[in-house]
CSV table of C-alpha atoms in Angstrom, one decimal:
chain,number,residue,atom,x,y,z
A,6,UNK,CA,0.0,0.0,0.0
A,7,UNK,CA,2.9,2.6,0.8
A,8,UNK,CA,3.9,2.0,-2.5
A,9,UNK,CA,0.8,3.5,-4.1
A,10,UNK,CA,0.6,6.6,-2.1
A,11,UNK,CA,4.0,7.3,-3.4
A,12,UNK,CA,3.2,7.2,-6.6
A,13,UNK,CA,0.1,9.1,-6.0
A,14,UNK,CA,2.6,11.7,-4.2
A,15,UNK,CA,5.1,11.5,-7.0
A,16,UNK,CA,1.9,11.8,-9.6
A,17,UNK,CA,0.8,15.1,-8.1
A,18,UNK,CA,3.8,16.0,-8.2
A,19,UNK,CA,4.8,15.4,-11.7
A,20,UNK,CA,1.4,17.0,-12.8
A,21,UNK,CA,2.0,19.9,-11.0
A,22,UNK,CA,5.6,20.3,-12.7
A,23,UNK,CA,4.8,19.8,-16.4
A,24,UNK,CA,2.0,22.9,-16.1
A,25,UNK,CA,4.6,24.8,-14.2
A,26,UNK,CA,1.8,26.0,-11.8
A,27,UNK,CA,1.6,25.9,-8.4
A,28,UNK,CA,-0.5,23.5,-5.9
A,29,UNK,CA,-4.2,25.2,-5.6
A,30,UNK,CA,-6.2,24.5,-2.0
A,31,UNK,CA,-7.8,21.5,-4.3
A,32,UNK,CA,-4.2,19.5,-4.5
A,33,UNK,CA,-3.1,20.8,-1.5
A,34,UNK,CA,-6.0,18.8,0.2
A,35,UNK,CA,-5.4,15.5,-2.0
A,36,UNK,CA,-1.6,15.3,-0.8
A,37,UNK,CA,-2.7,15.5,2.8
A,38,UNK,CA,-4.7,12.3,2.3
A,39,UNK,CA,-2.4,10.7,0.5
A,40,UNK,CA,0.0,11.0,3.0
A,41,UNK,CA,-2.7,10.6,6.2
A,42,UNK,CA,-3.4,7.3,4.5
A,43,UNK,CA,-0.1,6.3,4.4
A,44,UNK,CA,0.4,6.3,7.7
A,45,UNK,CA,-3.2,5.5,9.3
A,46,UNK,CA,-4.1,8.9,10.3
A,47,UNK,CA,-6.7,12.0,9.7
A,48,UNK,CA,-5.6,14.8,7.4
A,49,UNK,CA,-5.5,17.0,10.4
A,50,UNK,CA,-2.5,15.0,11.9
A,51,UNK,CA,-0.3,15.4,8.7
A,52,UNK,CA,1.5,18.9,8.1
A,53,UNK,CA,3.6,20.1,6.1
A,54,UNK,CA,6.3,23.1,6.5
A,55,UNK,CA,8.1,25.3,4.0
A,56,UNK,CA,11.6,27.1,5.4
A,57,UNK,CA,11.2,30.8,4.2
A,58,UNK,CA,15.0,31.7,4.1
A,59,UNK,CA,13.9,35.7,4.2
A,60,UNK,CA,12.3,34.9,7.7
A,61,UNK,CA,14.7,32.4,8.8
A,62,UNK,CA,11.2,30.7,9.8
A,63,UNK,CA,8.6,27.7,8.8
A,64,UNK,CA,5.6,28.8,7.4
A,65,UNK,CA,2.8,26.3,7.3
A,66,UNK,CA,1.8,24.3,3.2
A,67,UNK,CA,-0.4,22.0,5.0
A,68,UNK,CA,-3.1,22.2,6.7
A,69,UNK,CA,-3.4,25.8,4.4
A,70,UNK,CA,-5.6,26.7,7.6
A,71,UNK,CA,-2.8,27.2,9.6
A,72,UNK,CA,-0.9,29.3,6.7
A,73,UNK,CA,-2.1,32.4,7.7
A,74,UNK,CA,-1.8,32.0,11.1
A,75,UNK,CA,2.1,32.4,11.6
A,76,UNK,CA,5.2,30.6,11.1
A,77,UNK,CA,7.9,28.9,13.0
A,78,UNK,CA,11.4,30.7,13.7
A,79,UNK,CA,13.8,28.3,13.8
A,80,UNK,CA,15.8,29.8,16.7
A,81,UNK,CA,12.6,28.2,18.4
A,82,UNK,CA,13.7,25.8,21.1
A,83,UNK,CA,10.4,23.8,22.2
A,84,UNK,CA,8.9,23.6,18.3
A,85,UNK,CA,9.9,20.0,17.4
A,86,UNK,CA,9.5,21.2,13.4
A,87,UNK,CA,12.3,23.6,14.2
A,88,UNK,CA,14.6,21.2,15.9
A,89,UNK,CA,14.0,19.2,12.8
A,90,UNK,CA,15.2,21.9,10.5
A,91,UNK,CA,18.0,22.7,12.3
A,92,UNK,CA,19.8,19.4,12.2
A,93,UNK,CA,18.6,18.1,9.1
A,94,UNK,CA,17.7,15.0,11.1
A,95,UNK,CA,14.4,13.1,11.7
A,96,UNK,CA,12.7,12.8,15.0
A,97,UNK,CA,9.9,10.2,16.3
A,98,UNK,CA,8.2,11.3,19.9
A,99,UNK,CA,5.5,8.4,20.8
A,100,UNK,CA,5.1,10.4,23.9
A,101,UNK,CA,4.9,14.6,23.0
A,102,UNK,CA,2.4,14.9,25.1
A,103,UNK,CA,4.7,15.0,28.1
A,104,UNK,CA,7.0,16.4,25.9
A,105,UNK,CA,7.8,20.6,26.3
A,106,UNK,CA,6.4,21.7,23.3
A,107,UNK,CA,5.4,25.2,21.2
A,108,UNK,CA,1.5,24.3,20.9
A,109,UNK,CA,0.3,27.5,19.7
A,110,UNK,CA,-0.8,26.0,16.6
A,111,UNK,CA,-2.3,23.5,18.2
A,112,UNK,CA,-5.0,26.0,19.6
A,113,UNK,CA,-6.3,26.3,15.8
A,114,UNK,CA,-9.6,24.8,15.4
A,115,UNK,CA,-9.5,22.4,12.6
A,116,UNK,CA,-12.6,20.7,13.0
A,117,UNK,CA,-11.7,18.2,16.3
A,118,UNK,CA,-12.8,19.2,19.3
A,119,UNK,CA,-10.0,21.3,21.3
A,120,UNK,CA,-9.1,18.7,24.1
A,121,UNK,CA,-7.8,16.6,21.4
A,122,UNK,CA,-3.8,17.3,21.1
A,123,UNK,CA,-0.9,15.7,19.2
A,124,UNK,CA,0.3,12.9,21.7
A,125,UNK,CA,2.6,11.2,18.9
A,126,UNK,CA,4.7,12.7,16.1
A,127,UNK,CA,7.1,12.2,13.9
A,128,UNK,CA,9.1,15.1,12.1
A,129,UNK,CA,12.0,14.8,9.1
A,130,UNK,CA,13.4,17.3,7.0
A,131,UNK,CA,12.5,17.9,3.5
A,132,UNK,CA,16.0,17.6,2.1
A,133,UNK,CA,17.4,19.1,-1.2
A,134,UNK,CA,20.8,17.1,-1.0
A,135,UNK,CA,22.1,18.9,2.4
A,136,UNK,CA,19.6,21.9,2.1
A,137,UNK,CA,16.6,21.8,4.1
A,138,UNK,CA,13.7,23.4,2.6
A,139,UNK,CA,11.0,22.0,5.2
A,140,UNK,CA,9.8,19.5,7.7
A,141,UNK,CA,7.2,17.1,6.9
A,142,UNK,CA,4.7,15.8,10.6
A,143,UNK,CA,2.4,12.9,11.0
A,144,UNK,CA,1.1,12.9,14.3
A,145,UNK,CA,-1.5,11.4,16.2
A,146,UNK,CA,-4.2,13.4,18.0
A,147,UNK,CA,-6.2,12.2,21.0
A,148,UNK,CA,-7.4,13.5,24.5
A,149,UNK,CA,-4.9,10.8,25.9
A,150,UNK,CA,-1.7,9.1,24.8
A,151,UNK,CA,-3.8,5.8,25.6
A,152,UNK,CA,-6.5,6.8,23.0
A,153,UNK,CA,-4.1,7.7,20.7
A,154,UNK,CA,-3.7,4.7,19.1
A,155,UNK,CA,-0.6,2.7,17.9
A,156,UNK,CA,2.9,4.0,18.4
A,157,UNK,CA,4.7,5.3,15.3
A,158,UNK,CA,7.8,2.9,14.6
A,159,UNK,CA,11.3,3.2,12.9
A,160,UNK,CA,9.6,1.8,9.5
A,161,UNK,CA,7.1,4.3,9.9
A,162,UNK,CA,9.7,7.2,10.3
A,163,UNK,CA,12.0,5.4,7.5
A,164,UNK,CA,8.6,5.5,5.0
A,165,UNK,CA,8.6,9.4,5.9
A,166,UNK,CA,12.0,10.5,4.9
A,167,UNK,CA,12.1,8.4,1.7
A,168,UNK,CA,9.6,10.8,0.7
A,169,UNK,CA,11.5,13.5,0.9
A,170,UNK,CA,12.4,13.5,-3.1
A,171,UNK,CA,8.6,13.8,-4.1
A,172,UNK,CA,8.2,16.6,-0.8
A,173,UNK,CA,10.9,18.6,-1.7
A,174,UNK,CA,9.9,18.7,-5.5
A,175,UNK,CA,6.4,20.2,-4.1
A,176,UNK,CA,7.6,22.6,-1.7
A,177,UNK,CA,9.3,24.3,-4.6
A,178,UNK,CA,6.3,24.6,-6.2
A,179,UNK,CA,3.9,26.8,-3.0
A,180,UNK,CA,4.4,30.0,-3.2
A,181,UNK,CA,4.8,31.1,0.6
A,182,UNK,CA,6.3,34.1,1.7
């Protein structure tokens, strides 16, 4: 099944490329659930983050909801997407919950009720070689870590950054600033 939704991704993608045109709210929606599908979770729980080298900052692609709302600076010590950015390496927290965390964003309503946080997450770079050009999160929301459901695993985290390629190849496509 992974391998389908990376075609999917890598479809999009392509499509997206060859009319030189970048991702309307329409596309933007249909790669968040690809990739919540890929990994078992709601399109809520999948984000994805553009670096925006003017601002030295994340801004959010995905959810487009949370665009607007603000961005990341990556001198930010408790944002985990930040972290990520910074060392260009992948992270997996089956317990962020308990974890010190920027939650700010988590404050957006998105259509789940508000006691309902991220309690699991995993976060990797979008990678251009060495470059970073964003942070791709899968998390899992619930009012507890028990309800949660399963624990993301070190398969799960490799699936993530192998699609870093097909991520990296979008991202250059949003226009954010």
């Amino acid at each position: 099944m992974p391998d389908q939704e990376s075609a999917d991704l890598g479809s999009i993608v392509n499509m997206l490329e060859s009319r030189g045109v970048a991702p309307d709210s329409d596309t933007l929606d249909k790669v968040g659930r690809i990739l919540a599908k890929l990994f078992g979770v709601d399109t809520d729980e999948v984000a994805i983050l553009k670096f925006v080298t003017k601002y030295k900052s994340l801004k959010f692609v995905i959810p487009e909801k949370l665009s607007p709302v603000g961005s990341i600076p990556l001198t930010s010590t408790t944002a985990l997407a930040a972290r990520t950015a910074r060392e260009g390496k992948p992270d997996l927290v089956n317990n962020f919950s308990s974890a010190r965390h920027a939650n700010v964003f988590e404050a957006v309503p998105l259509g789940r009720d508000p006691g309902e946080l991220i309690q699991k997450i995993m976060s990797a770079p979008i990678l251009d070689g060495t470059r970073v050009h964003g942070v791709v999160q899968i998390s899992r929301k619930a009012r507890s870590l028990s309800q949660a459901g399963a624990d993301f695993t070190q398969r799960d985290l490799r699936t993530l950054v192998s699609l870093s390629p097909a991520l990296d190849r979008f991202l250059k496509l949003c226009k954010i600033d």
